[in-house]
Amino acid sequence: MPDTLIWFEHEEVMNMAEEKKIRRIGILTSGGDAPGMNAVIRAVTRTSIANGIEVLGILHGYAGLIANDFKVLTARDVDGLLMKGGTILYTARCEEMFDPEYRQRAADNCRFLGIDGLVCCGGDGTFRGAQELSRLGVPCICVSGTIDNDIPCTDYTIGFDTACNTAITAIDKLRDTMQSHARCSVVEVMGRHHGHLALAVGASVGAAAILVPEDPGNFEQDVVEKIRTGRINGRNHHIIIVAEGYHMSCQQVADKIVEETGVDTRITILGHVQRGGSPTSQDRVMAIKMGCAAVEALMAGKAQRVIVLRDNKIIDIDIEEGLQCQKDLDRNLLEQCRRMSI
Ligand code: ATP
């Protein structure tokens, strides 16, 4: 295990790190992957090294912490990561983290590896894991990495913008063929519990209807009637966006449209393609801001915090407090889209 510290350039910040005894930071990515996770790894690694702190990349999320599966990250290891989708550290869902015995092992391994602070990038499940580890004495800082933008405590989650753009690009292409055949297209986008992605995508492609779990609306009025009147008014194709967690499946929505209108209807499930791809500028910049803030928080002696965007400012809040926040869908936007669907 390497124990040499890279000599620091920023003496003041370094002194602070020394004071708080931050010599080695661990970083892991966990839960579903999101574009921009690699950019977070880069930001955390470079910021740490620039401040004389060593970085261990924990592989396969919390599973790697339990199994002591890690690699040292150098500044060169993270070259080219800003534009790369996925996560070079891999991600995983790790059942053992729900077992106190394994959580203790993960915390013990942190101590054994000399990890003075851990950056955990993922969704709210990952935050819960970090909260448990913090309780066991491992200073953890969370950074959001999830395409769903469903973490209540932050206005933005890294990966959301890229996922939106991936879906929009695909649907714009779909529209061409739907128009040629005068069809209706029902497209499922990710979002098991929330419709943030479906709403942003639906608004961006000018969908005839956006079906989300938070607001089931009135199917007859919002979908069937829109298609019927649209056809009468000379609109020959329609796009319906369905969030994965809507109470009817994409197929059920399509079947109902055919049954009620007789319009030739096709389904497309975008699926995992939404998780991939090179991050957009917004996700790259956010990864830099949040990744740097995570390291700075550890250097300032903070623990059990989550880095969030609020009112366009990057701040850190207590994980516990963050997990209790509520975030509603932008119902105003949903209503505006419904009104414009004529
Ligand atoms: P996504 O939003 O993409 O689903 P996520 O981080 O919410 O990402 P989860 O599968 O919910 O994904 O959580 C990731 C991992 O965090 C879990 O596999 C588990 O290892 C850990 N974790 C989740 N909840 C807890 C908990 N209550 N206690 C301890 N660890 C947890």
mmCIF file of C-alpha atoms and ligand atoms in Angstrom:
data_model
loop_
_atom_site.group_PDB
_atom_site.id
_atom_site.type_symbol
_atom_site.label_atom_id
_atom_site.label_comp_id
_atom_site.label_asym_id
_atom_site.label_seq_id
_atom_site.Cartn_x
_atom_site.Cartn_y
_atom_site.Cartn_z
ATOM 1 C CA MET A 1 0.000 0.000 0.000
ATOM 2 C CA PRO A 2 1.538 3.333 -1.004
ATOM 3 C CA ASP A 3 2.259 5.672 1.856
ATOM 4 C CA THR A 4 4.138 8.479 0.150
ATOM 5 C CA LEU A 5 2.378 11.787 0.075
ATOM 6 C CA ILE A 6 2.784 13.937 -2.978
ATOM 7 C CA TRP A 7 4.354 17.251 -1.975
ATOM 8 C CA PHE A 8 1.804 20.044 -1.853
ATOM 9 C CA GLU A 9 1.815 23.317 -3.689
ATOM 10 C CA HIS A 10 -0.926 25.200 -1.845
ATOM 11 C CA GLU A 11 0.646 25.464 1.534
ATOM 12 C CA GLU A 12 -2.212 27.153 3.309
ATOM 13 C CA VAL A 13 -4.829 24.609 2.313
ATOM 14 C CA MET A 14 -2.345 21.850 2.918
ATOM 15 C CA ASN A 15 -1.736 23.040 6.448
ATOM 16 C CA MET A 16 -5.443 22.845 7.008
ATOM 17 C CA ALA A 17 -5.480 19.284 5.674
ATOM 18 C CA GLU A 18 -2.550 18.421 7.937
ATOM 19 C CA GLU A 19 -4.343 19.930 10.895
ATOM 20 C CA LYS A 20 -7.425 17.813 10.187
ATOM 21 C CA LYS A 21 -5.143 14.883 9.382
ATOM 22 C CA ILE A 22 -6.563 14.368 5.904
ATOM 23 C CA ARG A 23 -3.814 12.445 4.185
ATOM 24 C CA ARG A 24 -5.728 9.915 2.181
ATOM 25 C CA ILE A 25 -9.172 10.109 0.634
ATOM 26 C CA GLY A 26 -11.238 7.272 -0.751
ATOM 27 C CA ILE A 27 -13.722 7.716 -3.556
ATOM 28 C CA LEU A 28 -16.411 5.341 -4.738
ATOM 29 C CA THR A 29 -19.315 5.375 -7.162
ATOM 30 C CA SER A 30 -22.424 3.434 -6.199
ATOM 31 C CA GLY A 31 -25.995 2.669 -7.270
ATOM 32 C CA GLY A 32 -27.043 3.268 -10.875
ATOM 33 C CA ASP A 33 -24.360 4.819 -13.039
ATOM 34 C CA ALA A 34 -24.725 8.307 -14.425
ATOM 35 C CA PRO A 35 -22.792 10.351 -16.973
ATOM 36 C CA GLY A 36 -20.472 12.655 -15.058
ATOM 37 C CA MET A 37 -19.425 10.136 -12.407
ATOM 38 C CA ASN A 38 -16.026 9.913 -14.076
ATOM 39 C CA ALA A 39 -15.792 13.687 -14.045
ATOM 40 C CA VAL A 40 -16.436 13.589 -10.277
ATOM 41 C CA ILE A 41 -13.659 11.000 -9.855
ATOM 42 C CA ARG A 42 -11.335 13.307 -11.793
ATOM 43 C CA ALA A 43 -12.293 16.374 -9.782
ATOM 44 C CA VAL A 44 -11.866 14.599 -6.444
ATOM 45 C CA THR A 45 -8.560 13.032 -7.486
ATOM 46 C CA ARG A 46 -7.009 16.171 -8.944
ATOM 47 C CA THR A 47 -8.184 18.447 -6.115
ATOM 48 C CA SER A 48 -6.872 16.019 -3.527
ATOM 49 C CA ILE A 49 -3.504 15.508 -5.197
ATOM 50 C CA ALA A 50 -3.104 19.254 -5.734
ATOM 51 C CA ASN A 51 -3.444 19.548 -1.976
ATOM 52 C CA GLY A 52 -1.054 16.743 -1.144
ATOM 53 C CA ILE A 53 -3.733 14.194 -0.351
ATOM 54 C CA GLU A 54 -3.512 10.679 -1.673
ATOM 55 C CA VAL A 55 -6.517 9.104 -3.385
ATOM 56 C CA LEU A 56 -7.731 5.530 -3.307
ATOM 57 C CA GLY A 57 -10.372 4.602 -5.852
ATOM 58 C CA ILE A 58 -12.660 2.012 -4.279
ATOM 59 C CA LEU A 59 -13.899 -0.425 -6.918
ATOM 60 C CA HIS A 60 -17.517 -1.600 -7.278
ATOM 61 C CA GLY A 61 -19.034 0.824 -4.777
ATOM 62 C CA TYR A 62 -19.499 -0.314 -1.192
ATOM 63 C CA ALA A 63 -18.744 -3.913 -2.239
ATOM 64 C CA GLY A 64 -15.151 -2.832 -2.879
ATOM 65 C CA LEU A 65 -14.939 -1.273 0.551
ATOM 66 C CA ILE A 66 -16.060 -4.529 2.157
ATOM 67 C CA ALA A 67 -13.721 -6.628 -0.016
ATOM 68 C CA ASN A 68 -10.766 -4.202 0.133
ATOM 69 C CA ASP A 69 -10.874 -3.819 -3.626
ATOM 70 C CA PHE A 70 -9.221 -0.549 -4.551
ATOM 71 C CA LYS A 71 -6.550 1.132 -6.627
ATOM 72 C CA VAL A 72 -4.415 4.189 -6.059
ATOM 73 C CA LEU A 73 -5.438 7.016 -8.355
ATOM 74 C CA THR A 74 -2.814 9.370 -9.717
ATOM 75 C CA ALA A 75 -3.408 12.607 -11.589
ATOM 76 C CA ARG A 76 -2.574 10.757 -14.827
ATOM 77 C CA ASP A 77 -5.046 7.970 -14.090
ATOM 78 C CA VAL A 78 -7.858 10.474 -14.424
ATOM 79 C CA ASP A 79 -6.656 12.075 -17.663
ATOM 80 C CA GLY A 80 -9.420 12.134 -20.255
ATOM 81 C CA LEU A 81 -12.137 11.298 -17.740
ATOM 82 C CA LEU A 82 -14.028 14.565 -18.058
ATOM 83 C CA MET A 83 -15.652 13.508 -21.306
ATOM 84 C CA LYS A 84 -15.965 9.792 -20.588
ATOM 85 C CA GLY A 85 -19.335 8.240 -19.688
ATOM 86 C CA GLY A 86 -19.701 5.484 -17.073
ATOM 87 C CA THR A 87 -17.362 5.122 -14.128
ATOM 88 C CA ILE A 88 -13.825 3.749 -14.209
ATOM 89 C CA LEU A 89 -14.327 2.608 -10.608
ATOM 90 C CA TYR A 90 -17.379 0.570 -11.574
ATOM 91 C CA THR A 91 -20.568 0.797 -9.596
ATOM 92 C CA ALA A 92 -22.689 -1.769 -7.807
ATOM 93 C CA ARG A 93 -25.675 -2.316 -5.608
ATOM 94 C CA CYS A 94 -24.310 -4.002 -2.505
ATOM 95 C CA GLU A 95 -26.779 -5.910 -0.314
ATOM 96 C CA GLU A 96 -24.168 -6.508 2.405
ATOM 97 C CA MET A 97 -24.325 -2.829 3.328
ATOM 98 C CA PHE A 98 -27.726 -3.493 4.899
ATOM 99 C CA ASP A 99 -26.030 -5.879 7.343
ATOM 100 C CA PRO A 100 -24.376 -4.166 10.363
ATOM 101 C CA GLU A 101 -21.601 -6.755 10.421
ATOM 102 C CA TYR A 102 -20.510 -5.954 6.854
ATOM 103 C CA ARG A 103 -20.891 -2.218 7.425
ATOM 104 C CA GLN A 104 -18.513 -2.551 10.364
ATOM 105 C CA ARG A 105 -16.118 -4.426 8.104
ATOM 106 C CA ALA A 106 -16.316 -1.600 5.567
ATOM 107 C CA ALA A 107 -15.564 0.952 8.291
ATOM 108 C CA ASP A 108 -12.714 -1.181 9.663
ATOM 109 C CA ASN A 109 -11.248 -1.474 6.176
ATOM 110 C CA CYS A 110 -11.340 2.308 5.820
ATOM 111 C CA ARG A 111 -9.259 2.570 8.978
ATOM 112 C CA PHE A 112 -6.952 -0.219 7.814
ATOM 113 C CA LEU A 113 -6.401 1.580 4.498
ATOM 114 C CA GLY A 114 -5.767 4.851 6.298
ATOM 115 C CA ILE A 115 -8.741 6.519 4.638
ATOM 116 C CA ASP A 116 -9.368 9.779 6.482
ATOM 117 C CA GLY A 117 -12.401 10.686 4.423
ATOM 118 C CA LEU A 118 -14.612 9.045 1.840
ATOM 119 C CA VAL A 119 -16.416 10.649 -1.114
ATOM 120 C CA CYS A 120 -19.498 8.642 -2.121
ATOM 121 C CA CYS A 121 -21.042 9.447 -5.483
ATOM 122 C CA GLY A 122 -24.485 8.024 -6.263
ATOM 123 C CA GLY A 123 -28.157 8.346 -5.461
ATOM 124 C CA ASP A 124 -30.035 8.567 -2.176
ATOM 125 C CA GLY A 125 -29.378 4.870 -1.401
ATOM 126 C CA THR A 126 -25.666 5.622 -1.648
ATOM 127 C CA PHE A 127 -26.224 8.555 0.727
ATOM 128 C CA ARG A 128 -27.853 6.182 3.247
ATOM 129 C CA GLY A 129 -24.832 3.899 3.048
ATOM 130 C CA ALA A 130 -22.566 6.905 3.629
ATOM 131 C CA GLN A 131 -24.670 7.984 6.596
ATOM 132 C CA GLU A 132 -24.228 4.537 8.181
ATOM 133 C CA LEU A 133 -20.474 4.627 7.614
ATOM 134 C CA SER A 134 -20.291 8.134 9.070
ATOM 135 C CA ARG A 135 -22.004 6.804 12.199
ATOM 136 C CA LEU A 136 -19.206 4.220 12.404
ATOM 137 C CA GLY A 137 -16.624 6.996 12.397
ATOM 138 C CA VAL A 138 -15.773 7.257 8.690
ATOM 139 C CA PRO A 139 -16.070 10.896 7.586
ATOM 140 C CA CYS A 140 -18.193 10.682 4.429
ATOM 141 C CA ILE A 141 -19.153 13.350 1.933
ATOM 142 C CA CYS A 142 -21.797 12.557 -0.692
ATOM 143 C CA VAL A 143 -22.036 13.839 -4.227
ATOM 144 C CA SER A 144 -25.130 13.149 -6.293
ATOM 145 C CA GLY A 145 -24.685 11.025 -9.397
ATOM 146 C CA THR A 146 -28.034 9.937 -10.774
ATOM 147 C CA ILE A 147 -29.848 10.614 -14.017
ATOM 148 C CA ASP A 148 -33.236 10.933 -12.299
ATOM 149 C CA ASN A 149 -32.686 14.292 -10.543
ATOM 150 C CA ASP A 150 -34.774 12.726 -7.794
ATOM 151 C CA ILE A 151 -32.623 13.591 -4.793
ATOM 152 C CA PRO A 152 -34.804 15.980 -2.817
ATOM 153 C CA CYS A 153 -32.077 17.972 -1.080
ATOM 154 C CA THR A 154 -30.409 19.220 -4.257
ATOM 155 C CA ASP A 155 -31.812 21.189 -7.161
ATOM 156 C CA TYR A 156 -29.622 19.211 -9.537
ATOM 157 C CA THR A 157 -28.065 15.746 -9.736
ATOM 158 C CA ILE A 158 -25.065 15.005 -11.951
ATOM 159 C CA GLY A 159 -26.086 13.042 -15.047
ATOM 160 C CA PHE A 160 -29.570 14.466 -15.453
ATOM 161 C CA ASP A 161 -28.790 16.881 -18.259
ATOM 162 C CA THR A 162 -26.885 14.275 -20.274
ATOM 163 C CA ALA A 163 -29.702 11.739 -19.867
ATOM 164 C CA CYS A 164 -32.233 14.353 -20.993
ATOM 165 C CA ASN A 165 -30.194 15.149 -24.070
ATOM 166 C CA THR A 166 -29.667 11.491 -24.914
ATOM 167 C CA ALA A 167 -33.416 10.895 -24.755
ATOM 168 C CA ILE A 168 -34.176 14.043 -26.753
ATOM 169 C CA THR A 169 -31.758 13.059 -29.528
ATOM 170 C CA ALA A 170 -33.344 9.606 -29.787
ATOM 171 C CA ILE A 171 -36.903 10.965 -29.755
ATOM 172 C CA ASP A 172 -36.137 13.614 -32.371
ATOM 173 C CA LYS A 173 -35.097 10.753 -34.638
ATOM 174 C CA LEU A 174 -38.188 8.757 -33.739
ATOM 175 C CA ARG A 175 -40.337 11.720 -34.634
ATOM 176 C CA ASP A 176 -39.100 11.635 -38.237
ATOM 177 C CA THR A 177 -40.248 8.079 -38.778
ATOM 178 C CA MET A 178 -43.493 8.529 -36.805
ATOM 179 C CA GLN A 179 -44.333 11.529 -38.955
ATOM 180 C CA SER A 180 -43.611 9.604 -42.172
ATOM 181 C CA HIS A 181 -46.038 6.881 -41.149
ATOM 182 C CA ALA A 182 -48.549 9.138 -39.365
ATOM 183 C CA ARG A 183 -48.111 7.096 -36.212
ATOM 184 C CA CYS A 184 -48.298 7.688 -32.512
ATOM 185 C CA SER A 185 -45.145 6.937 -30.554
ATOM 186 C CA VAL A 186 -45.192 5.995 -26.882
ATOM 187 C CA VAL A 187 -41.728 6.386 -25.387
ATOM 188 C CA GLU A 188 -40.694 5.172 -21.954
ATOM 189 C CA VAL A 189 -37.964 7.085 -20.186
ATOM 190 C CA MET A 190 -36.295 6.157 -16.900
ATOM 191 C CA GLY A 191 -37.721 7.211 -13.541
ATOM 192 C CA ARG A 192 -39.053 4.426 -11.330
ATOM 193 C CA HIS A 193 -40.412 6.718 -8.668
ATOM 194 C CA HIS A 194 -40.261 10.209 -10.114
ATOM 195 C CA GLY A 195 -41.103 11.931 -13.358
ATOM 196 C CA HIS A 196 -38.436 14.675 -13.393
ATOM 197 C CA LEU A 197 -36.660 13.134 -16.383
ATOM 198 C CA ALA A 198 -39.907 12.345 -18.211
ATOM 199 C CA LEU A 199 -41.134 15.893 -17.691
ATOM 200 C CA ALA A 200 -37.942 17.575 -18.883
ATOM 201 C CA VAL A 201 -37.722 15.253 -21.890
ATOM 202 C CA GLY A 202 -41.434 15.532 -22.695
ATOM 203 C CA ALA A 203 -41.312 19.317 -22.539
ATOM 204 C CA SER A 204 -38.193 19.402 -24.707
ATOM 205 C CA VAL A 205 -39.633 17.230 -27.478
ATOM 206 C CA GLY A 206 -43.059 18.869 -27.422
ATOM 207 C CA ALA A 207 -44.813 15.674 -26.375
ATOM 208 C CA ALA A 208 -48.583 15.502 -26.755
ATOM 209 C CA ALA A 209 -48.761 14.018 -23.246
ATOM 210 C CA ILE A 210 -46.337 13.410 -20.382
ATOM 211 C CA LEU A 211 -47.328 10.614 -18.013
ATOM 212 C CA VAL A 212 -45.624 10.686 -14.621
ATOM 213 C CA PRO A 213 -46.125 8.813 -11.338
ATOM 214 C CA GLU A 214 -46.628 11.998 -9.291
ATOM 215 C CA ASP A 215 -49.617 13.188 -11.306
ATOM 216 C CA PRO A 216 -51.541 10.464 -13.160
ATOM 217 C CA GLY A 217 -53.884 13.097 -14.651
ATOM 218 C CA ASN A 218 -56.875 12.019 -16.690
ATOM 219 C CA PHE A 219 -55.933 9.504 -19.399
ATOM 220 C CA GLU A 220 -59.053 10.081 -21.469
ATOM 221 C CA GLN A 221 -58.630 13.846 -21.430
ATOM 222 C CA ASP A 222 -54.818 14.123 -21.486
ATOM 223 C CA VAL A 223 -54.057 11.394 -24.004
ATOM 224 C CA VAL A 224 -57.043 10.046 -25.924
ATOM 225 C CA GLU A 225 -58.732 13.405 -26.483
ATOM 226 C CA LYS A 226 -55.455 15.093 -27.458
ATOM 227 C CA ILE A 227 -54.837 12.460 -30.122
ATOM 228 C CA ARG A 228 -58.419 12.578 -31.397
ATOM 229 C CA THR A 229 -58.609 16.364 -31.653
ATOM 230 C CA GLY A 230 -55.041 16.540 -32.935
ATOM 231 C CA ARG A 231 -55.914 14.246 -35.823
ATOM 232 C CA ILE A 232 -59.025 16.282 -36.629
ATOM 233 C CA ASN A 233 -56.911 19.450 -36.562
ATOM 234 C CA GLY A 234 -54.396 18.027 -39.025
ATOM 235 C CA ARG A 235 -51.700 16.724 -36.680
ATOM 236 C CA ASN A 236 -50.685 13.387 -38.105
ATOM 237 C CA HIS A 237 -48.290 12.122 -35.434
ATOM 238 C CA HIS A 238 -48.088 12.228 -31.665
ATOM 239 C CA ILE A 239 -45.409 11.525 -29.101
ATOM 240 C CA ILE A 240 -46.411 10.367 -25.629
ATOM 241 C CA ILE A 241 -43.724 10.253 -22.939
ATOM 242 C CA VAL A 242 -44.205 7.757 -20.126
ATOM 243 C CA ALA A 243 -42.056 7.629 -16.991
ATOM 244 C CA GLU A 244 -41.015 4.107 -16.029
ATOM 245 C CA GLY A 245 -42.918 4.429 -12.732
ATOM 246 C CA TYR A 246 -46.244 5.528 -14.243
ATOM 247 C CA HIS A 247 -49.051 3.244 -13.102
ATOM 248 C CA MET A 248 -49.556 1.900 -16.657
ATOM 249 C CA SER A 249 -46.725 0.346 -18.644
ATOM 250 C CA CYS A 250 -45.665 1.738 -21.985
ATOM 251 C CA GLN A 251 -47.373 -1.208 -23.695
ATOM 252 C CA GLN A 252 -50.609 -0.677 -21.757
ATOM 253 C CA VAL A 253 -50.612 2.992 -22.735
ATOM 254 C CA ALA A 254 -50.096 2.073 -26.395
ATOM 255 C CA ASP A 255 -52.806 -0.635 -26.288
ATOM 256 C CA LYS A 256 -55.273 1.808 -24.791
ATOM 257 C CA ILE A 257 -54.508 4.422 -27.457
ATOM 258 C CA VAL A 258 -55.092 1.874 -30.229
ATOM 259 C CA GLU A 259 -58.280 0.672 -28.560
ATOM 260 C CA GLU A 260 -59.681 4.186 -28.117
ATOM 261 C CA THR A 261 -58.470 5.914 -31.289
ATOM 262 C CA GLY A 262 -57.477 3.223 -33.763
ATOM 263 C CA VAL A 263 -54.241 5.150 -34.444
ATOM 264 C CA ASP A 264 -51.219 3.046 -35.422
ATOM 265 C CA THR A 265 -49.101 3.230 -32.260
ATOM 266 C CA ARG A 266 -45.573 1.992 -31.534
ATOM 267 C CA ILE A 267 -43.658 1.772 -28.307
ATOM 268 C CA THR A 268 -40.000 2.553 -27.660
ATOM 269 C CA ILE A 269 -38.288 1.854 -24.361
ATOM 270 C CA LEU A 270 -35.137 3.940 -24.257
ATOM 271 C CA GLY A 271 -33.736 1.950 -21.316
ATOM 272 C CA HIS A 272 -30.093 1.963 -20.368
ATOM 273 C CA VAL A 273 -28.983 4.064 -23.302
ATOM 274 C CA GLN A 274 -30.018 7.002 -21.086
ATOM 275 C CA ARG A 275 -27.310 6.167 -18.581
ATOM 276 C CA GLY A 276 -24.466 6.284 -21.074
ATOM 277 C CA GLY A 277 -22.647 8.806 -23.183
ATOM 278 C CA SER A 278 -20.257 11.662 -22.802
ATOM 279 C CA PRO A 279 -21.488 14.158 -20.187
ATOM 280 C CA THR A 280 -22.816 17.505 -21.329
ATOM 281 C CA SER A 281 -21.145 20.750 -20.333
ATOM 282 C CA GLN A 282 -23.617 21.174 -17.477
ATOM 283 C CA ASP A 283 -22.745 17.775 -16.019
ATOM 284 C CA ARG A 284 -19.002 18.294 -16.447
ATOM 285 C CA VAL A 285 -19.100 21.684 -14.748
ATOM 286 C CA MET A 286 -21.334 20.420 -11.955
ATOM 287 C CA ALA A 287 -19.007 17.433 -11.417
ATOM 288 C CA ILE A 288 -16.059 19.803 -11.062
ATOM 289 C CA LYS A 289 -17.905 22.066 -8.633
ATOM 290 C CA MET A 290 -19.333 19.278 -6.493
ATOM 291 C CA GLY A 291 -16.222 17.061 -6.608
ATOM 292 C CA CYS A 292 -13.970 19.932 -5.514
ATOM 293 C CA ALA A 293 -16.444 20.967 -2.815
ATOM 294 C CA ALA A 294 -16.439 17.411 -1.437
ATOM 295 C CA VAL A 295 -12.669 17.413 -0.974
ATOM 296 C CA GLU A 296 -12.723 20.918 0.494
ATOM 297 C CA ALA A 297 -15.408 19.811 2.964
ATOM 298 C CA LEU A 298 -13.230 16.913 4.139
ATOM 299 C CA MET A 299 -10.228 19.218 4.421
ATOM 300 C CA ALA A 300 -12.299 21.559 6.531
ATOM 301 C CA GLY A 301 -12.937 18.666 8.917
ATOM 302 C CA LYS A 302 -16.525 18.078 7.877
ATOM 303 C CA ALA A 303 -18.223 14.687 7.894
ATOM 304 C CA GLN A 304 -21.621 13.220 7.102
ATOM 305 C CA ARG A 305 -22.385 15.946 4.592
ATOM 306 C CA VAL A 306 -23.895 16.033 1.148
ATOM 307 C CA ILE A 307 -22.858 18.551 -1.479
ATOM 308 C CA VAL A 308 -25.936 20.151 -2.999
ATOM 309 C CA LEU A 309 -26.961 22.834 -5.443
ATOM 310 C CA ARG A 310 -29.427 25.273 -3.921
ATOM 311 C CA ASP A 311 -30.445 28.584 -5.446
ATOM 312 C CA ASN A 312 -27.517 28.210 -7.848
ATOM 313 C CA LYS A 313 -24.997 27.869 -5.017
ATOM 314 C CA ILE A 314 -22.978 24.815 -4.073
ATOM 315 C CA ILE A 315 -23.269 24.186 -0.345
ATOM 316 C CA ASP A 316 -23.007 21.215 1.998
ATOM 317 C CA ILE A 317 -25.730 20.010 4.338
ATOM 318 C CA ASP A 318 -26.064 17.180 6.835
ATOM 319 C CA ILE A 319 -26.886 13.846 5.157
ATOM 320 C CA GLU A 320 -29.644 13.130 7.640
ATOM 321 C CA GLU A 321 -31.258 16.481 6.945
ATOM 322 C CA GLY A 322 -30.782 15.934 3.205
ATOM 323 C CA LEU A 323 -32.536 12.581 3.270
ATOM 324 C CA GLN A 324 -35.563 14.119 4.951
ATOM 325 C CA CYS A 325 -36.096 16.805 2.307
ATOM 326 C CA GLN A 326 -39.004 16.668 -0.120
ATOM 327 C CA LYS A 327 -38.870 17.665 -3.763
ATOM 328 C CA ASP A 328 -41.961 17.970 -5.889
ATOM 329 C CA LEU A 329 -42.198 17.745 -9.626
ATOM 330 C CA ASP A 330 -42.306 21.043 -11.502
ATOM 331 C CA ARG A 331 -46.090 20.913 -11.674
ATOM 332 C CA ASN A 332 -46.228 24.320 -13.256
ATOM 333 C CA LEU A 333 -44.201 23.063 -16.220
ATOM 334 C CA LEU A 334 -46.391 19.957 -16.472
ATOM 335 C CA GLU A 335 -49.485 22.147 -16.550
ATOM 336 C CA GLN A 336 -47.957 24.465 -19.160
ATOM 337 C CA CYS A 337 -47.113 21.471 -21.363
ATOM 338 C CA ARG A 338 -50.657 20.121 -20.995
ATOM 339 C CA ARG A 339 -52.114 23.475 -22.013
ATOM 340 C CA MET A 340 -49.817 23.759 -25.021
ATOM 341 C CA SER A 341 -50.714 20.299 -26.281
ATOM 342 C CA ILE A 342 -53.365 21.324 -28.808
HETATM 343 P P1 ATP B 1 -29.922 5.251 -8.074
HETATM 344 O O1 ATP B 1 -30.641 6.529 -7.766
HETATM 345 O O2 ATP B 1 -29.253 5.291 -9.378
HETATM 346 O O3 ATP B 1 -30.774 4.025 -7.862
HETATM 347 P P2 ATP B 1 -28.802 4.793 -5.470
HETATM 348 O O4 ATP B 1 -27.531 5.204 -4.826
HETATM 349 O O5 ATP B 1 -30.062 5.332 -4.853
HETATM 350 O O6 ATP B 1 -28.708 5.143 -7.017
HETATM 351 P P3 ATP B 1 -29.334 2.182 -4.371
HETATM 352 O O7 ATP B 1 -29.267 0.840 -5.001
HETATM 353 O O8 ATP B 1 -30.565 2.578 -3.682
HETATM 354 O O9 ATP B 1 -28.894 3.213 -5.509
HETATM 355 O O10 ATP B 1 -28.155 2.288 -3.269
HETATM 356 C C1 ATP B 1 -26.810 1.996 -3.614
HETATM 357 C C2 ATP B 1 -26.175 1.193 -2.529
HETATM 358 O O11 ATP B 1 -26.106 1.977 -1.320
HETATM 359 C C3 ATP B 1 -26.917 -0.054 -2.114
HETATM 360 O O12 ATP B 1 -26.700 -1.131 -3.002
HETATM 361 C C4 ATP B 1 -26.339 -0.312 -0.745
HETATM 362 O O13 ATP B 1 -25.065 -0.877 -0.853
HETATM 363 C C5 ATP B 1 -26.189 1.105 -0.200
HETATM 364 N N1 ATP B 1 -27.354 1.446 0.630
HETATM 365 C C6 ATP B 1 -28.580 1.832 0.210
HETATM 366 N N2 ATP B 1 -29.419 2.035 1.235
HETATM 367 C C7 ATP B 1 -28.713 1.730 2.354
HETATM 368 C C8 ATP B 1 -29.008 1.714 3.764
HETATM 369 N N3 ATP B 1 -30.221 2.037 4.222
HETATM 370 N N4 ATP B 1 -28.032 1.359 4.602
HETATM 371 C C9 ATP B 1 -26.811 1.033 4.147
HETATM 372 N N5 ATP B 1 -26.458 1.017 2.862
HETATM 373 C C10 ATP B 1 -27.386 1.359 1.965
#
